[in-house]
PDB file of C-alpha atoms in Angstrom:
ATOM      1  CA  MET A  21      68.171  52.951 -69.045  1.00 94.00           C
ATOM      2  CA  ILE A  22      69.544  54.085 -65.678  1.00 98.00           C
ATOM      3  CA  ASN A  23      70.373  51.402 -63.144  1.00 98.00           C
ATOM      4  CA  PHE A  24      69.559  52.340 -59.547  1.00 98.00           C
ATOM      5  CA  GLY A  25      70.597  51.272 -56.103  1.00 98.00           C
ATOM      6  CA  LEU A  26      68.239  52.064 -53.235  1.00 98.00           C
ATOM      7  CA  ILE A  27      69.364  52.710 -49.667  1.00 98.00           C
ATOM      8  CA  GLY A  28      66.611  51.912 -47.191  1.00 97.00           C
ATOM      9  CA  ALA A  29      63.879  49.296 -47.301  1.00 96.00           C
ATOM     10  CA  GLY A  30      61.437  51.087 -45.014  1.00 93.00           C
ATOM     11  CA  ARG A  31      58.290  52.918 -46.035  1.00 90.00           C
ATOM     12  CA  ILE A  32      60.072  55.597 -48.086  1.00 93.00           C
ATOM     13  CA  GLY A  33      62.203  52.937 -49.723  1.00 95.00           C
ATOM     14  CA  GLN A  34      59.060  51.086 -50.713  1.00 95.00           C
ATOM     15  CA  VAL A  35      57.694  54.244 -52.344  1.00 94.00           C
ATOM     16  CA  HIS A  36      60.853  54.762 -54.369  1.00 97.00           C
ATOM     17  CA  ALA A  37      60.998  51.101 -55.357  1.00 97.00           C
ATOM     18  CA  ARG A  38      57.454  51.360 -56.701  1.00 96.00           C
ATOM     19  CA  SER A  39      58.297  54.532 -58.660  1.00 96.00           C
ATOM     20  CA  LEU A  40      61.421  52.952 -60.131  1.00 97.00           C
ATOM     21  CA  ALA A  41      59.488  49.886 -61.244  1.00 97.00           C
ATOM     22  CA  ALA A  42      56.932  52.088 -63.004  1.00 97.00           C
ATOM     23  CA  HIS A  43      59.453  54.245 -64.887  1.00 97.00           C
ATOM     24  CA  PRO A  44      60.373  52.952 -68.374  1.00 97.00           C
ATOM     25  CA  ASN A  45      63.954  54.262 -68.192  1.00 97.00           C
ATOM     26  CA  ALA A  46      64.811  53.005 -64.716  1.00 98.00           C
ATOM     27  CA  ARG A  47      65.818  49.630 -63.335  1.00 98.00           C
ATOM     28  CA  LEU A  48      66.160  48.793 -59.652  1.00 98.00           C
ATOM     29  CA  VAL A  49      69.307  46.681 -59.334  1.00 98.00           C
ATOM     30  CA  ALA A  50      69.961  46.452 -55.606  1.00 98.00           C
ATOM     31  CA  ILE A  51      68.577  47.472 -52.209  1.00 98.00           C
ATOM     32  CA  ALA A  52      70.718  48.088 -49.135  1.00 98.00           C
ATOM     33  CA  ASP A  53      69.454  48.006 -45.570  1.00 98.00           C
ATOM     34  CA  PRO A  54      71.250  46.939 -42.377  1.00 97.00           C
ATOM     35  CA  VAL A  55      68.114  44.962 -41.569  1.00 97.00           C
ATOM     36  CA  ILE A  56      68.881  42.473 -44.299  1.00 97.00           C
ATOM     37  CA  GLU A  57      65.537  40.709 -43.953  1.00 97.00           C
ATOM     38  CA  ALA A  58      63.747  43.930 -44.915  1.00 97.00           C
ATOM     39  CA  ALA A  59      66.066  44.433 -47.888  1.00 97.00           C
ATOM     40  CA  GLU A  60      65.541  40.844 -49.024  1.00 98.00           C
ATOM     41  CA  LYS A  61      61.768  41.094 -48.762  1.00 97.00           C
ATOM     42  CA  LEU A  62      61.591  44.279 -50.821  1.00 97.00           C
ATOM     43  CA  ALA A  63      64.226  43.125 -53.320  1.00 97.00           C
ATOM     44  CA  LYS A  64      62.319  39.931 -53.986  1.00 96.00           C
ATOM     45  CA  SER A  65      59.300  41.942 -55.136  1.00 95.00           C
ATOM     46  CA  TYR A  66      61.378  43.789 -57.738  1.00 96.00           C
ATOM     47  CA  ASP A  67      63.827  41.113 -58.880  1.00 96.00           C
ATOM     48  CA  ALA A  68      66.710  43.010 -57.296  1.00 98.00           C
ATOM     49  CA  ARG A  69      69.532  41.858 -55.045  1.00 97.00           C
ATOM     50  CA  ALA A  70      69.704  42.679 -51.343  1.00 98.00           C
ATOM     51  CA  VAL A  71      72.758  43.794 -49.385  1.00 98.00           C
ATOM     52  CA  ALA A  72      73.259  44.924 -45.802  1.00 98.00           C
ATOM     53  CA  ASP A  73      75.980  47.525 -46.469  1.00 97.00           C
ATOM     54  CA  ALA A  74      75.272  50.605 -48.610  1.00 97.00           C
ATOM     55  CA  GLU A  75      78.950  50.701 -49.554  1.00 97.00           C
ATOM     56  CA  GLU A  76      78.282  47.788 -51.894  1.00 98.00           C
ATOM     57  CA  LEU A  77      75.972  50.004 -53.937  1.00 98.00           C
ATOM     58  CA  PHE A  78      78.613  52.708 -54.302  1.00 98.00           C
ATOM     59  CA  GLN A  79      81.187  50.186 -55.480  1.00 97.00           C
ATOM     60  CA  ALA A  80      78.895  48.253 -57.839  1.00 98.00           C
ATOM     61  CA  ASP A  81      79.747  48.553 -61.540  1.00 97.00           C
ATOM     62  CA  ASP A  82      76.155  47.881 -62.567  1.00 97.00           C
ATOM     63  CA  ILE A  83      74.679  50.851 -60.648  1.00 98.00           C
ATOM     64  CA  ASP A  84      74.551  54.352 -62.153  1.00 98.00           C
ATOM     65  CA  ALA A  85      72.589  56.222 -59.491  1.00 98.00           C
ATOM     66  CA  VAL A  86      71.436  55.779 -55.906  1.00 98.00           C
ATOM     67  CA  ILE A  87      68.362  56.884 -54.012  1.00 98.00           C
ATOM     68  CA  ILE A  88      69.276  57.710 -50.422  1.00 98.00           C
ATOM     69  CA  GLY A  89      66.499  56.887 -47.977  1.00 96.00           C
ATOM     70  CA  SER A  90      68.740  56.235 -44.996  1.00 95.00           C
ATOM     71  CA  PRO A  91      68.352  57.947 -41.592  1.00 92.00           C
ATOM     72  CA  THR A  92      69.186  61.666 -41.671  1.00 93.00           C
ATOM     73  CA  PRO A  93      72.499  61.373 -39.753  1.00 93.00           C
ATOM     74  CA  LEU A  94      73.859  59.265 -42.656  1.00 96.00           C
ATOM     75  CA  HIS A  95      72.826  61.566 -45.517  1.00 97.00           C
ATOM     76  CA  VAL A  96      76.059  63.562 -45.792  1.00 97.00           C
ATOM     77  CA  ALA A  97      78.207  60.419 -45.715  1.00 98.00           C
ATOM     78  CA  HIS A  98      76.051  58.695 -48.315  1.00 98.00           C
ATOM     79  CA  ILE A  99      75.950  61.736 -50.626  1.00 98.00           C
ATOM     80  CA  THR A 100      79.734  62.002 -50.359  1.00 98.00           C
ATOM     81  CA  ALA A 101      80.241  58.320 -51.107  1.00 98.00           C
ATOM     82  CA  ALA A 102      77.929  58.443 -54.122  1.00 98.00           C
ATOM     83  CA  VAL A 103      79.612  61.506 -55.622  1.00 98.00           C
ATOM     84  CA  LYS A 104      83.113  60.097 -55.115  1.00 98.00           C
ATOM     85  CA  ALA A 105      82.004  56.833 -56.734  1.00 98.00           C
ATOM     86  CA  GLY A 106      80.777  58.756 -59.786  1.00 97.00           C
ATOM     87  CA  LYS A 107      77.119  57.983 -59.144  1.00 98.00           C
ATOM     88  CA  ALA A 108      74.197  60.398 -59.254  1.00 98.00           C
ATOM     89  CA  ALA A 109      72.137  60.640 -56.066  1.00 98.00           C
ATOM     90  CA  LEU A 110      68.576  61.514 -55.115  1.00 98.00           C
ATOM     91  CA  CYS A 111      68.611  62.116 -51.350  1.00 98.00           C
ATOM     92  CA  GLU A 112      65.615  62.348 -49.067  1.00 97.00           C
ATOM     93  CA  LYS A 113      65.194  65.426 -46.884  1.00 95.00           C
ATOM     94  CA  PRO A 114      66.667  66.884 -44.765  1.00 96.00           C
ATOM     95  CA  ILE A 115      70.100  66.976 -46.335  1.00 97.00           C
ATOM     96  CA  ALA A 116      71.757  66.851 -42.896  1.00 95.00           C
ATOM     97  CA  MET A 117      71.099  67.208 -39.189  1.00 94.00           C
ATOM     98  CA  SER A 118      72.826  70.595 -39.123  1.00 95.00           C
ATOM     99  CA  SER A 119      73.710  73.299 -41.619  1.00 94.00           C
ATOM    100  CA  ALA A 120      77.226  73.120 -40.165  1.00 94.00           C
ATOM    101  CA  ASP A 121      77.605  70.011 -42.331  1.00 95.00           C
ATOM    102  CA  GLU A 122      77.434  72.147 -45.494  1.00 94.00           C
ATOM    103  CA  GLU A 123      81.108  73.107 -45.416  1.00 93.00           C
ATOM    104  CA  LYS A 124      82.066  69.523 -44.599  1.00 95.00           C
ATOM    105  CA  LEU A 125      80.068  68.153 -47.538  1.00 97.00           C
ATOM    106  CA  MET A 126      81.157  70.768 -50.069  1.00 96.00           C
ATOM    107  CA  LYS A 127      84.810  70.299 -49.138  1.00 96.00           C
ATOM    108  CA  ALA A 128      84.489  66.509 -49.432  1.00 96.00           C
ATOM    109  CA  ILE A 129      83.023  66.628 -52.954  1.00 97.00           C
ATOM    110  CA  GLU A 130      85.102  69.551 -54.246  1.00 97.00           C
ATOM    111  CA  GLY A 131      86.479  68.757 -57.699  1.00 97.00           C
ATOM    112  CA  TYR A 132      83.953  65.985 -58.361  1.00 97.00           C
ATOM    113  CA  ASP A 133      81.096  66.095 -60.861  1.00 95.00           C
ATOM    114  CA  ALA A 134      78.335  66.066 -58.245  1.00 96.00           C
ATOM    115  CA  LYS A 135      74.919  65.143 -59.601  1.00 98.00           C
ATOM    116  CA  VAL A 136      72.754  65.375 -56.502  1.00 98.00           C
ATOM    117  CA  MET A 137      69.040  66.093 -56.143  1.00 98.00           C
ATOM    118  CA  LEU A 138      67.197  66.714 -52.863  1.00 98.00           C
ATOM    119  CA  GLY A 139      63.877  64.961 -52.325  1.00 96.00           C
ATOM    120  CA  PHE A 140      61.584  67.955 -51.977  1.00 97.00           C
ATOM    121  CA  ASN A 141      58.794  66.131 -53.753  1.00 96.00           C
ATOM    122  CA  ARG A 142      56.157  68.801 -53.155  1.00 96.00           C
ATOM    123  CA  ARG A 143      57.713  70.899 -55.900  1.00 97.00           C
ATOM    124  CA  PHE A 144      56.422  68.183 -58.214  1.00 97.00           C
ATOM    125  CA  ASP A 145      52.953  67.793 -56.722  1.00 96.00           C
ATOM    126  CA  PRO A 146      50.569  68.516 -59.631  1.00 96.00           C
ATOM    127  CA  ALA A 147      48.452  70.957 -57.605  1.00 97.00           C
ATOM    128  CA  PHE A 148      51.348  72.926 -56.113  1.00 97.00           C
ATOM    129  CA  ALA A 149      53.189  72.970 -59.445  1.00 97.00           C
ATOM    130  CA  ALA A 150      50.045  74.279 -61.132  1.00 97.00           C
ATOM    131  CA  VAL A 151      49.857  77.127 -58.601  1.00 98.00           C
ATOM    132  CA  ARG A 152      53.459  78.118 -59.295  1.00 97.00           C
ATOM    133  CA  LYS A 153      52.906  78.005 -63.064  1.00 97.00           C
ATOM    134  CA  ALA A 154      49.759  80.119 -62.745  1.00 98.00           C
ATOM    135  CA  VAL A 155      51.746  82.706 -60.790  1.00 98.00           C
ATOM    136  CA  SER A 156      54.446  82.697 -63.485  1.00 97.00           C
ATOM    137  CA  ASP A 157      51.729  83.114 -66.123  1.00 97.00           C
ATOM    138  CA  GLY A 158      50.504  86.260 -64.381  1.00 97.00           C
ATOM    139  CA  LYS A 159      47.181  84.863 -63.196  1.00 97.00           C
ATOM    140  CA  ILE A 160      47.275  86.811 -59.925  1.00 98.00           C
ATOM    141  CA  GLY A 161      48.834  89.960 -61.346  1.00 96.00           C
ATOM    142  CA  GLY A 162      52.511  89.442 -60.665  1.00 93.00           C
ATOM    143  CA  GLU A 163      54.369  87.946 -57.740  1.00 95.00           C
ATOM    144  CA  ILE A 164      52.805  86.364 -54.660  1.00 98.00           C
ATOM    145  CA  GLU A 165      52.205  88.856 -51.854  1.00 98.00           C
ATOM    146  CA  GLN A 166      50.997  86.393 -49.215  1.00 98.00           C
ATOM    147  CA  LEU A 167      51.461  82.624 -49.120  1.00 98.00           C
ATOM    148  CA  THR A 168      49.532  80.408 -46.714  1.00 98.00           C
ATOM    149  CA  ILE A 169      50.570  76.779 -46.188  1.00 98.00           C
ATOM    150  CA  ILE A 170      48.671  74.352 -43.956  1.00 98.00           C
ATOM    151  CA  SER A 171      50.324  70.999 -43.317  1.00 97.00           C
ATOM    152  CA  ARG A 172      48.966  68.665 -40.662  1.00 97.00           C
ATOM    153  CA  ASP A 173      49.677  64.962 -40.268  1.00 95.00           C
ATOM    154  CA  PRO A 174      46.861  62.557 -39.377  1.00 93.00           C
ATOM    155  CA  ALA A 175      48.897  61.245 -36.426  1.00 93.00           C
ATOM    156  CA  ALA A 176      52.354  61.624 -34.951  1.00 93.00           C
ATOM    157  CA  PRO A 177      55.120  59.209 -35.946  1.00 90.00           C
ATOM    158  CA  PRO A 178      56.552  56.832 -33.332  1.00 90.00           C
ATOM    159  CA  LYS A 179      58.590  58.458 -30.571  1.00 90.00           C
ATOM    160  CA  GLU A 180      61.597  56.428 -31.685  1.00 87.00           C
ATOM    161  CA  TYR A 181      61.417  58.150 -35.067  1.00 88.00           C
ATOM    162  CA  ILE A 182      60.972  61.624 -33.573  1.00 90.00           C
ATOM    163  CA  ALA A 183      64.092  61.090 -31.451  1.00 86.00           C
ATOM    164  CA  VAL A 184      66.357  60.715 -34.523  1.00 83.00           C
ATOM    165  CA  SER A 185      64.421  62.879 -37.000  1.00 86.00           C
ATOM    166  CA  GLY A 186      65.863  66.260 -36.068  1.00 89.00           C
ATOM    167  CA  GLY A 187      62.523  67.511 -34.771  1.00 93.00           C
ATOM    168  CA  ILE A 188      59.368  68.916 -36.316  1.00 97.00           C
ATOM    169  CA  PHE A 189      61.053  71.800 -38.148  1.00 98.00           C
ATOM    170  CA  LYS A 190      63.795  69.732 -39.805  1.00 96.00           C
ATOM    171  CA  ASP A 191      61.707  66.655 -40.445  1.00 94.00           C
ATOM    172  CA  MET A 192      58.176  67.869 -41.172  1.00 95.00           C
ATOM    173  CA  THR A 193      58.131  71.618 -41.783  1.00 98.00           C
ATOM    174  CA  ILE A 194      61.233  71.504 -43.969  1.00 97.00           C
ATOM    175  CA  HIS A 195      58.987  70.524 -46.895  1.00 97.00           C
ATOM    176  CA  ASP A 196      56.982  73.696 -46.301  1.00 98.00           C
ATOM    177  CA  PHE A 197      60.142  75.786 -46.001  1.00 98.00           C
ATOM    178  CA  ASP A 198      61.270  74.563 -49.402  1.00 98.00           C
ATOM    179  CA  THR A 199      57.801  75.157 -50.841  1.00 98.00           C
ATOM    180  CA  ALA A 200      57.904  78.726 -49.551  1.00 98.00           C
ATOM    181  CA  GLN A 201      61.324  79.331 -51.132  1.00 97.00           C
ATOM    182  CA  PHE A 202      60.145  77.702 -54.351  1.00 97.00           C
ATOM    183  CA  MET A 203      57.166  80.057 -54.483  1.00 98.00           C
ATOM    184  CA  LEU A 204      58.674  83.251 -53.037  1.00 98.00           C
ATOM    185  CA  GLY A 205      62.425  83.146 -53.488  1.00 97.00           C
ATOM    186  CA  PRO A 206      65.036  83.637 -50.747  1.00 98.00           C
ATOM    187  CA  ILE A 207      63.808  84.041 -47.159  1.00 98.00           C
ATOM    188  CA  LYS A 208      65.336  86.731 -44.919  1.00 98.00           C
ATOM    189  CA  THR A 209      63.409  86.515 -41.614  1.00 98.00           C
ATOM    190  CA  VAL A 210      61.953  83.594 -39.642  1.00 98.00           C
ATOM    191  CA  GLN A 211      59.648  83.715 -36.623  1.00 98.00           C
ATOM    192  CA  ALA A 212      58.088  80.627 -35.053  1.00 98.00           C
ATOM    193  CA  VAL A 213      55.728  79.678 -32.253  1.00 98.00           C
ATOM    194  CA  GLY A 214      56.118  76.103 -31.052  1.00 97.00           C
ATOM    195  CA  GLN A 215      53.294  74.280 -29.291  1.00 97.00           C
ATOM    196  CA  ASN A 216      53.226  71.335 -26.891  1.00 95.00           C
ATOM    197  CA  LEU A 217      49.604  70.241 -26.848  1.00 93.00           C
ATOM    198  CA  ASP A 218      49.804  66.452 -27.053  1.00 92.00           C
ATOM    199  CA  PRO A 219      50.607  64.881 -23.647  1.00 92.00           C
ATOM    200  CA  GLU A 220      51.640  61.669 -25.395  1.00 91.00           C
ATOM    201  CA  LEU A 221      54.579  63.539 -26.957  1.00 92.00           C
ATOM    202  CA  ALA A 222      55.511  65.630 -23.934  1.00 91.00           C
ATOM    203  CA  ASP A 223      58.666  63.631 -23.203  1.00 92.00           C
ATOM    204  CA  THR A 224      60.082  63.819 -26.750  1.00 92.00           C
ATOM    205  CA  GLY A 225      61.669  67.235 -26.260  1.00 92.00           C
ATOM    206  CA  ASP A 226      60.080  68.327 -29.521  1.00 95.00           C
ATOM    207  CA  PHE A 227      57.114  70.491 -30.463  1.00 97.00           C
ATOM    208  CA  ASP A 228      53.998  68.759 -31.734  1.00 96.00           C
ATOM    209  CA  ALA A 229      52.601  71.820 -33.539  1.00 98.00           C
ATOM    210  CA  ALA A 230      53.890  75.142 -34.793  1.00 98.00           C
ATOM    211  CA  VAL A 231      52.982  78.340 -36.605  1.00 98.00           C
ATOM    212  CA  ILE A 232      55.789  80.002 -38.559  1.00 98.00           C
ATOM    213  CA  THR A 233      56.019  83.335 -40.353  1.00 98.00           C
ATOM    214  CA  LEU A 234      58.593  83.830 -43.110  1.00 98.00           C
ATOM    215  CA  ILE A 235      59.463  87.117 -44.775  1.00 98.00           C
ATOM    216  CA  ALA A 236      61.014  86.838 -48.228  1.00 98.00           C
ATOM    217  CA  GLU A 237      63.553  89.232 -49.687  1.00 98.00           C
ATOM    218  CA  SER A 238      60.801  90.328 -52.085  1.00 97.00           C
ATOM    219  CA  GLY A 239      58.663  91.500 -49.155  1.00 98.00           C
ATOM    220  CA  ALA A 240      56.196  88.644 -49.549  1.00 98.00           C
ATOM    221  CA  VAL A 241      55.104  86.877 -46.357  1.00 98.00           C
ATOM    222  CA  ALA A 242      54.442  83.169 -45.870  1.00 98.00           C
ATOM    223  CA  THR A 243      52.488  81.701 -42.968  1.00 98.00           C
ATOM    224  CA  ILE A 244      52.924  77.996 -42.237  1.00 98.00           C
ATOM    225  CA  THR A 245      50.658  76.074 -39.861  1.00 98.00           C
ATOM    226  CA  ASN A 246      51.734  72.590 -38.751  1.00 98.00           C
ATOM    227  CA  SER A 247      50.368  69.927 -36.434  1.00 97.00           C
ATOM    228  CA  ARG A 248      51.302  66.319 -35.833  1.00 96.00           C
ATOM    229  CA  HIS A 249      47.645  65.335 -35.574  1.00 95.00           C
ATOM    230  CA  CYS A 250      44.497  65.975 -37.610  1.00 95.00           C
ATOM    231  CA  SER A 251      41.310  63.975 -37.048  1.00 94.00           C
ATOM    232  CA  SER A 252      40.084  64.459 -40.625  1.00 91.00           C
ATOM    233  CA  GLY A 253      43.230  63.038 -42.267  1.00 91.00           C
ATOM    234  CA  TYR A 254      46.319  64.402 -43.990  1.00 94.00           C
ATOM    235  CA  ASP A 255      45.553  68.130 -44.240  1.00 96.00           C
ATOM    236  CA  GLN A 256      47.554  69.719 -47.075  1.00 96.00           C
ATOM    237  CA  ARG A 257      46.455  73.122 -48.384  1.00 97.00           C
ATOM    238  CA  LEU A 258      48.070  76.125 -50.007  1.00 97.00           C
ATOM    239  CA  GLU A 259      46.904  79.635 -50.942  1.00 98.00           C
ATOM    240  CA  ALA A 260      48.860  82.106 -53.058  1.00 98.00           C
ATOM    241  CA  PHE A 261      47.472  85.643 -52.897  1.00 98.00           C
ATOM    242  CA  GLY A 262      48.364  88.498 -55.249  1.00 98.00           C
ATOM    243  CA  LYS A 263      47.040  91.894 -56.280  1.00 97.00           C
ATOM    244  CA  ASP A 264      44.746  90.517 -58.978  1.00 97.00           C
ATOM    245  CA  GLY A 265      43.561  87.291 -57.402  1.00 98.00           C
ATOM    246  CA  ALA A 266      44.316  84.182 -55.380  1.00 98.00           C
ATOM    247  CA  LEU A 267      45.128  80.572 -56.163  1.00 98.00           C
ATOM    248  CA  PHE A 268      44.073  77.664 -53.975  1.00 98.00           C
ATOM    249  CA  ALA A 269      45.376  74.094 -53.775  1.00 97.00           C
ATOM    250  CA  GLU A 270      42.904  72.085 -51.722  1.00 96.00           C
ATOM    251  CA  ASN A 271      42.928  68.730 -49.958  1.00 93.00           C
ATOM    252  CA  ILE A 272      42.574  65.506 -51.884  1.00 91.00           C
ATOM    253  CA  ARG A 273      39.973  62.901 -50.945  1.00 92.00           C
ATOM    254  CA  PRO A 274      39.551  59.263 -52.032  1.00 91.00           C
ATOM    255  CA  THR A 275      36.486  60.228 -54.111  1.00 93.00           C
ATOM    256  CA  THR A 276      34.557  63.352 -55.116  1.00 90.00           C
ATOM    257  CA  VAL A 277      31.272  61.914 -53.843  1.00 96.00           C
ATOM    258  CA  ARG A 278      29.153  64.174 -51.638  1.00 95.00           C
ATOM    259  CA  PHE A 279      26.295  62.971 -49.442  1.00 94.00           C
ATOM    260  CA  SER A 280      23.245  64.911 -48.215  1.00 96.00           C
ATOM    261  CA  ASN A 281      20.316  63.822 -46.091  1.00 94.00           C
ATOM    262  CA  ASN A 282      18.235  65.216 -43.222  1.00 95.00           C
ATOM    263  CA  GLN A 283      21.290  65.314 -40.930  1.00 94.00           C
ATOM    264  CA  VAL A 284      24.168  66.514 -43.147  1.00 92.00           C
ATOM    265  CA  THR A 285      24.609  68.305 -46.438  1.00 95.00           C
ATOM    266  CA  ASP A 286      27.530  67.981 -48.818  1.00 93.00           C
ATOM    267  CA  ALA A 287      29.306  65.487 -46.553  1.00 93.00           C
ATOM    268  CA  GLN A 288      32.485  64.134 -48.135  1.00 94.00           C
ATOM    269  CA  ASP A 289      35.156  61.532 -47.481  1.00 91.00           C
ATOM    270  CA  VAL A 290      37.897  62.453 -45.032  1.00 90.00           C
ATOM    271  CA  TYR A 291      41.204  63.563 -46.534  1.00 92.00           C
ATOM    272  CA  LEU A 292      43.710  60.971 -47.701  1.00 87.00           C
ATOM    273  CA  ASP A 293      45.240  59.492 -44.579  1.00 83.00           C
ATOM    274  CA  PHE A 294      48.967  59.323 -45.316  1.00 79.00           C
ATOM    275  CA  PHE A 295      51.681  61.256 -47.124  1.00 82.00           C
ATOM    276  CA  LEU A 296      52.494  58.217 -49.260  1.00 77.00           C
ATOM    277  CA  ASP A 297      48.964  58.381 -50.685  1.00 85.00           C
ATOM    278  CA  ARG A 298      48.680  62.171 -50.929  1.00 89.00           C
ATOM    279  CA  TYR A 299      52.028  62.621 -52.652  1.00 93.00           C
ATOM    280  CA  ALA A 300      52.231  59.388 -54.661  1.00 91.00           C
ATOM    281  CA  ASP A 301      52.158  61.305 -57.955  1.00 94.00           C
ATOM    282  CA  ALA A 302      54.724  63.793 -56.651  1.00 96.00           C
ATOM    283  CA  TYR A 303      57.226  61.020 -55.869  1.00 96.00           C
ATOM    284  CA  ALA A 304      56.813  59.546 -59.351  1.00 96.00           C
ATOM    285  CA  LEU A 305      57.176  62.945 -61.035  1.00 97.00           C
ATOM    286  CA  GLU A 306      60.211  63.753 -58.870  1.00 98.00           C
ATOM    287  CA  LEU A 307      61.932  60.577 -60.051  1.00 97.00           C
ATOM    288  CA  GLY A 308      60.992  61.358 -63.652  1.00 97.00           C
ATOM    289  CA  HIS A 309      62.543  64.822 -63.361  1.00 97.00           C
ATOM    290  CA  PHE A 310      65.739  63.331 -61.906  1.00 98.00           C
ATOM    291  CA  ILE A 311      66.041  60.788 -64.712  1.00 98.00           C
ATOM    292  CA  ASP A 312      65.254  63.348 -67.423  1.00 97.00           C
ATOM    293  CA  ALA A 313      67.925  65.709 -66.065  1.00 97.00           C
ATOM    294  CA  LEU A 314      70.525  62.924 -65.961  1.00 97.00           C
ATOM    295  CA  GLU A 315      69.750  61.743 -69.482  1.00 96.00           C
ATOM    296  CA  ALA A 316      69.793  65.289 -70.887  1.00 96.00           C
ATOM    297  CA  GLY A 317      72.862  66.351 -68.920  1.00 95.00           C
ATOM    298  CA  GLU A 318      70.902  69.245 -67.429  1.00 95.00           C
ATOM    299  CA  GLU A 319      71.251  70.958 -64.058  1.00 94.00           C
ATOM    300  CA  ILE A 320      69.503  69.054 -61.282  1.00 96.00           C
ATOM    301  CA  SER A 321      67.013  70.804 -59.006  1.00 96.00           C
ATOM    302  CA  PRO A 322      66.276  70.881 -56.074  1.00 98.00           C
ATOM    303  CA  SER A 323      70.006  71.035 -55.440  1.00 97.00           C
ATOM    304  CA  ILE A 324      72.377  70.648 -52.510  1.00 97.00           C
ATOM    305  CA  ALA A 325      72.144  74.424 -52.077  1.00 96.00           C
ATOM    306  CA  ASP A 326      68.335  74.213 -51.881  1.00 97.00           C
ATOM    307  CA  GLY A 327      68.666  71.524 -49.223  1.00 97.00           C
ATOM    308  CA  PHE A 328      70.900  73.617 -47.006  1.00 97.00           C
ATOM    309  CA  ALA A 329      68.810  76.763 -47.561  1.00 97.00           C
ATOM    310  CA  ALA A 330      65.736  74.945 -46.230  1.00 98.00           C
ATOM    311  CA  LEU A 331      67.769  73.516 -43.351  1.00 97.00           C
ATOM    312  CA  ARG A 332      68.951  76.983 -42.315  1.00 98.00           C
ATOM    313  CA  ILE A 333      65.329  78.141 -42.184  1.00 98.00           C
ATOM    314  CA  ALA A 334      64.465  75.086 -40.064  1.00 98.00           C
ATOM    315  CA  GLU A 335      67.277  75.894 -37.626  1.00 98.00           C
ATOM    316  CA  ALA A 336      66.135  79.511 -37.415  1.00 98.00           C
ATOM    317  CA  ALA A 337      62.553  78.411 -36.742  1.00 98.00           C
ATOM    318  CA  GLU A 338      63.742  76.102 -33.968  1.00 97.00           C
ATOM    319  CA  GLU A 339      65.813  78.892 -32.416  1.00 97.00           C
ATOM    320  CA  SER A 340      62.891  81.319 -32.608  1.00 98.00           C
ATOM    321  CA  ALA A 341      60.420  78.853 -31.095  1.00 98.00           C
ATOM    322  CA  HIS A 342      62.752  78.129 -28.175  1.00 96.00           C
ATOM    323  CA  ASP A 343      63.513  81.809 -27.614  1.00 96.00           C
ATOM    324  CA  GLY A 344      60.074  83.294 -27.108  1.00 94.00           C
ATOM    325  CA  SER A 345      59.257  83.562 -30.826  1.00 94.00           C
ATOM    326  CA  LYS A 346      62.045  86.049 -31.411  1.00 96.00           C
ATOM    327  CA  PRO A 347      62.487  86.910 -35.124  1.00 97.00           C
ATOM    328  CA  ILE A 348      65.635  85.384 -36.569  1.00 97.00           C
ATOM    329  CA  HIS A 349      67.314  87.142 -39.489  1.00 97.00           C
ATOM    330  CA  LEU A 350      69.120  84.930 -41.954  1.00 95.00           C
TER     331      LEU A 350
END
């Protein structure tokens, strides 16, 4: 049994609390959030204690590991504190606001037994994982030649969130950057077109849509299409194309029911409406992988290095989008 502390009682904290409660080898001991009322409300549902200061989790003798769901600017500090306290950590993406923090983090934890996993949950999505396994099994005749990722949110997050998120590339597309690396290997070139199409988000200083092209060291090319709005729901698709075939991961709907009459044929439900619904299984499987690795003493992945690799791609995409879509070589 691994005893967990959870930093953050917001929506991502609620997801992790639910996953911890469902895992037979995990126990949620304490929840930290500066909004103590939120921590108390969530803790009450899981028979855990609530604290306002995350430092209490790092110092607690009855906590073995922490899940870091704090705002991005605190991730490096919280990872450092966990490692120095001898606790394993599962940290939400992105790992930091800037890749310049990599040297700072690695220097701070040098000499410690760092057991840190980055929360790139899409690696554990059953559909995406099945695509990667099929590629490894030779179903498309070798490596992926072209990868297409479509990722559109049903609606934009609040402006207050966008302001501290790091922007669309670091906050939203970073999942797709990691997926591309997971499928293709290291990326060498990044080119991005940013779009400002939503007048409601015009004053955020951020893009509300983007199309990005990545070239991998293998020569494979990934195309990523993002938007902060999609009228049909949470649009999440992936295609892996190779010389002998293609693999498709399609959208998930609440049911498989189709309706036909004299006005429509094969009408279906809209896509699932939120990432917490679409990737519920992925979050649970991610936690299971983390716990299994800790119990077996195995290497943890995605790692700190994976987190910074995705962040460097995000920074390159941002630079390209702001500089007339100029290709950026990593």
